[in-house]
C-alpha cells in the first residue's frame, strides 16, 4: 500500500515540476528582456540620448541635425548612421522620452541567424515567430528581430497608449463625418 502511494506521489511531483519550472523560466525571461542596447535605453530623455550617441563610436551622430520634431503630440525622431555592424539607427521619442529604438544592421557583416540564435540563447524562444519577424514580449517591453535585419526595442506601455489615442481620434473623425453626411 505504501509503495502505491509513494509511486503516485512521485508521478504527481514529476507532472507538476515542469509546470512550476516553466513558470519560473517565464518570470525570469520577463525580468531578463532588455530595455537597452549598449548605453541606449527606452525611457531615456532626448538630452541623454544625444550625449550617449555622441560618445558611442558605433554611431555617427551629428547632433541636432539628426533630430526631427514630428507633428504628433510631443514626438521627435532621432535618425543617425552607424559604423560597422549598424547601418542606421532610429529613436522615436514621446513627451521627451525614447519609446522605440530601431537598429538596421549591416548584413554584409552580421547575419539574421546569428542575431536570432543569440536572442534565443539569452531570452528563450520568441513569443511570436514567422518568416518576417521574431518577437519577445513582456507587459512592458517588446523586442523584435525583423527582416531585413532590424532589431527593435519598443516600450509597450507608451506604444499602446498611442494606439488607443489614435483609435479615439479616428472614432471622432468617423463620428464627425457621419454627422456631416446626415446634414444632406
CSV table of C-alpha atoms in Angstrom, one decimal:
chain,number,residue,atom,x,y,z
A,1,UNK,CA,0.0,0.0,0.0
A,2,UNK,CA,2.8,2.4,0.9
A,3,UNK,CA,4.6,1.7,-2.4
A,4,UNK,CA,1.5,2.6,-4.3
A,5,UNK,CA,1.2,6.0,-2.5
A,6,UNK,CA,4.9,6.6,-3.0
A,7,UNK,CA,4.7,6.0,-6.7
A,8,UNK,CA,1.6,8.2,-7.0
A,9,UNK,CA,3.4,11.0,-5.2
A,10,UNK,CA,6.4,10.6,-7.5
A,11,UNK,CA,4.2,10.7,-10.6
A,12,UNK,CA,2.4,13.8,-9.3
A,13,UNK,CA,5.7,15.5,-8.5
A,14,UNK,CA,7.1,14.7,-11.9
A,15,UNK,CA,3.9,16.1,-13.6
A,16,UNK,CA,3.8,19.3,-11.5
A,17,UNK,CA,7.6,20.1,-11.7
A,18,UNK,CA,7.7,21.0,-15.4
A,19,UNK,CA,4.8,23.5,-14.9
A,20,UNK,CA,6.4,25.2,-11.9
A,21,UNK,CA,9.8,25.2,-13.7
A,22,UNK,CA,8.2,26.8,-16.8
A,23,UNK,CA,6.5,29.5,-14.7
A,24,UNK,CA,9.9,30.3,-13.1
A,25,UNK,CA,11.5,30.5,-16.5
A,26,UNK,CA,8.7,32.7,-17.8
A,27,UNK,CA,9.1,35.1,-14.9
A,28,UNK,CA,12.9,35.2,-15.3
A,29,UNK,CA,12.5,35.8,-19.0
A,30,UNK,CA,10.2,38.8,-18.3
A,31,UNK,CA,12.8,40.2,-16.0
A,32,UNK,CA,15.6,39.5,-18.4
A,33,UNK,CA,14.1,41.0,-21.5
A,34,UNK,CA,16.4,44.0,-22.4
A,35,UNK,CA,15.2,47.6,-22.5
A,36,UNK,CA,18.6,48.8,-23.6
A,37,UNK,CA,21.3,48.3,-26.2
A,38,UNK,CA,24.7,49.3,-25.0
A,39,UNK,CA,24.1,52.6,-23.1
A,40,UNK,CA,21.0,53.5,-25.0
A,41,UNK,CA,17.7,52.7,-23.3
A,42,UNK,CA,14.0,53.0,-23.6
A,43,UNK,CA,12.7,55.9,-21.4
A,44,UNK,CA,15.9,58.0,-21.6
A,45,UNK,CA,15.4,61.7,-22.4
A,46,UNK,CA,16.5,63.5,-25.5
A,47,UNK,CA,19.5,65.2,-24.0
A,48,UNK,CA,20.8,61.9,-22.5
A,49,UNK,CA,20.2,60.2,-25.9
A,50,UNK,CA,22.1,62.8,-27.8
A,51,UNK,CA,25.0,62.7,-25.3
A,52,UNK,CA,25.2,58.9,-25.4
A,53,UNK,CA,25.1,58.8,-29.2
A,54,UNK,CA,27.9,61.4,-29.4
A,55,UNK,CA,30.1,59.3,-27.1
A,56,UNK,CA,29.4,55.9,-28.7
A,57,UNK,CA,31.8,55.2,-31.6
A,58,UNK,CA,29.3,52.7,-33.1
A,59,UNK,CA,27.2,55.7,-34.3
A,60,UNK,CA,28.0,58.8,-36.5
A,61,UNK,CA,25.6,61.1,-34.7
A,62,UNK,CA,25.8,64.7,-36.0
A,63,UNK,CA,23.9,66.4,-33.1
A,64,UNK,CA,20.7,68.4,-33.7
A,65,UNK,CA,20.9,67.9,-37.5
A,66,UNK,CA,19.8,64.3,-36.8
A,67,UNK,CA,16.8,65.3,-34.7
A,68,UNK,CA,13.4,65.9,-36.2
A,69,UNK,CA,10.3,67.1,-34.5
A,70,UNK,CA,7.1,65.3,-35.5
A,71,UNK,CA,3.7,67.0,-35.7
A,72,UNK,CA,2.2,64.3,-33.4
A,73,UNK,CA,1.9,65.0,-29.7
A,74,UNK,CA,5.3,66.0,-28.4
A,75,UNK,CA,7.1,63.4,-30.6
A,76,UNK,CA,10.5,63.6,-32.1
A,77,UNK,CA,12.7,61.3,-34.1
A,78,UNK,CA,16.4,60.9,-34.0
A,79,UNK,CA,17.9,59.2,-37.0
A,80,UNK,CA,21.6,58.5,-37.4
A,81,UNK,CA,24.0,56.3,-39.4
A,82,UNK,CA,26.2,53.7,-37.8
A,83,UNK,CA,29.6,52.2,-38.3
A,84,UNK,CA,30.4,48.6,-39.0
A,85,UNK,CA,27.5,46.4,-37.6
A,86,UNK,CA,24.8,49.2,-37.6
A,87,UNK,CA,23.8,50.8,-40.9
A,88,UNK,CA,21.1,53.1,-39.4
A,89,UNK,CA,19.5,53.7,-36.1
A,90,UNK,CA,16.2,55.4,-35.3
A,91,UNK,CA,15.0,56.6,-31.9
A,92,UNK,CA,11.4,57.8,-31.5
A,93,UNK,CA,10.5,59.9,-28.5
A,94,UNK,CA,7.2,60.9,-27.0
A,95,UNK,CA,7.0,63.5,-24.3
A,96,UNK,CA,10.8,63.7,-24.5
A,97,UNK,CA,11.5,60.1,-23.7
A,98,UNK,CA,12.6,57.2,-26.0
A,99,UNK,CA,9.9,54.7,-26.6
A,100,UNK,CA,11.2,53.0,-29.8
A,101,UNK,CA,14.8,52.1,-30.7
A,102,UNK,CA,15.4,50.5,-34.1
A,103,UNK,CA,18.7,49.3,-35.4
A,104,UNK,CA,19.1,48.4,-39.0
A,105,UNK,CA,22.1,46.0,-39.1
A,106,UNK,CA,24.7,45.6,-41.8
A,107,UNK,CA,24.0,42.1,-43.4
A,108,UNK,CA,27.5,42.1,-45.0
A,109,UNK,CA,29.0,41.8,-41.5
A,110,UNK,CA,26.3,40.1,-39.4
A,111,UNK,CA,23.5,37.7,-40.4
A,112,UNK,CA,20.0,37.1,-39.2
A,113,UNK,CA,20.6,33.6,-37.9
A,114,UNK,CA,23.4,34.8,-35.6
A,115,UNK,CA,21.3,37.6,-34.1
A,116,UNK,CA,18.3,35.2,-33.7
A,117,UNK,CA,20.2,32.5,-32.0
A,118,UNK,CA,21.9,35.0,-29.6
A,119,UNK,CA,18.4,36.2,-28.6
A,120,UNK,CA,17.1,32.6,-28.2
A,121,UNK,CA,20.1,31.7,-26.1
A,122,UNK,CA,19.7,34.7,-23.8
A,123,UNK,CA,15.9,35.2,-23.7
A,124,UNK,CA,14.4,31.8,-24.7
A,125,UNK,CA,12.0,31.1,-27.5
A,126,UNK,CA,10.2,34.1,-29.1
A,127,UNK,CA,6.5,34.6,-28.2
A,128,UNK,CA,5.8,35.1,-31.9
A,129,UNK,CA,7.6,33.8,-34.9
A,130,UNK,CA,7.0,34.0,-38.6
A,131,UNK,CA,9.4,34.3,-41.7
A,132,UNK,CA,9.4,38.1,-41.4
A,133,UNK,CA,10.0,38.5,-37.6
A,134,UNK,CA,10.6,37.0,-34.2
A,135,UNK,CA,9.1,38.8,-31.2
A,136,UNK,CA,9.9,38.6,-27.5
A,137,UNK,CA,7.4,40.4,-25.2
A,138,UNK,CA,6.7,41.2,-21.6
A,139,UNK,CA,4.0,43.5,-20.3
A,140,UNK,CA,6.4,46.5,-20.6
A,141,UNK,CA,8.7,45.6,-23.4
A,142,UNK,CA,8.6,44.2,-27.0
A,143,UNK,CA,11.8,43.3,-28.7
A,144,UNK,CA,11.7,42.2,-32.3
A,145,UNK,CA,14.1,40.9,-35.0
A,146,UNK,CA,12.7,41.8,-38.4
A,147,UNK,CA,13.6,41.3,-42.0
A,148,UNK,CA,15.5,43.0,-43.5
A,149,UNK,CA,17.8,42.6,-40.4
A,150,UNK,CA,16.5,45.1,-37.9
A,151,UNK,CA,16.3,44.9,-34.1
A,152,UNK,CA,13.6,46.9,-32.5
A,153,UNK,CA,13.0,47.7,-28.8
A,154,UNK,CA,9.5,49.1,-28.0
A,155,UNK,CA,8.1,50.4,-24.8
A,156,UNK,CA,4.7,48.7,-25.0
A,157,UNK,CA,3.0,50.9,-22.4
A,158,UNK,CA,3.7,54.1,-24.4
A,159,UNK,CA,3.1,52.4,-27.7
A,160,UNK,CA,-0.3,51.0,-26.6
A,161,UNK,CA,-1.3,54.5,-25.3
A,162,UNK,CA,-0.6,55.9,-28.8
A,163,UNK,CA,-2.6,53.2,-30.4
A,164,UNK,CA,-5.5,53.8,-28.1
A,165,UNK,CA,-5.3,57.6,-28.6
A,166,UNK,CA,-5.3,57.1,-32.4
A,167,UNK,CA,-8.4,54.9,-32.1
A,168,UNK,CA,-10.2,57.7,-30.2
A,169,UNK,CA,-9.1,60.3,-32.8
A,170,UNK,CA,-10.3,58.0,-35.6
A,171,UNK,CA,-13.6,57.3,-33.9
A,172,UNK,CA,-14.1,61.1,-33.5
A,173,UNK,CA,-13.4,61.6,-37.2
A,174,UNK,CA,-15.8,58.9,-38.1
A,175,UNK,CA,-18.5,60.5,-35.9
A,176,UNK,CA,-17.9,64.0,-37.4
A,177,UNK,CA,-18.0,62.5,-40.9
A,178,UNK,CA,-21.3,60.8,-40.2
A,179,UNK,CA,-22.8,64.0,-38.7
A,180,UNK,CA,-21.7,65.9,-41.8
A,181,UNK,CA,-23.3,63.2,-44.1
A,182,UNK,CA,-26.5,63.3,-42.1
A,183,UNK,CA,-26.9,67.0,-42.9
A,184,UNK,CA,-27.7,66.1,-46.6
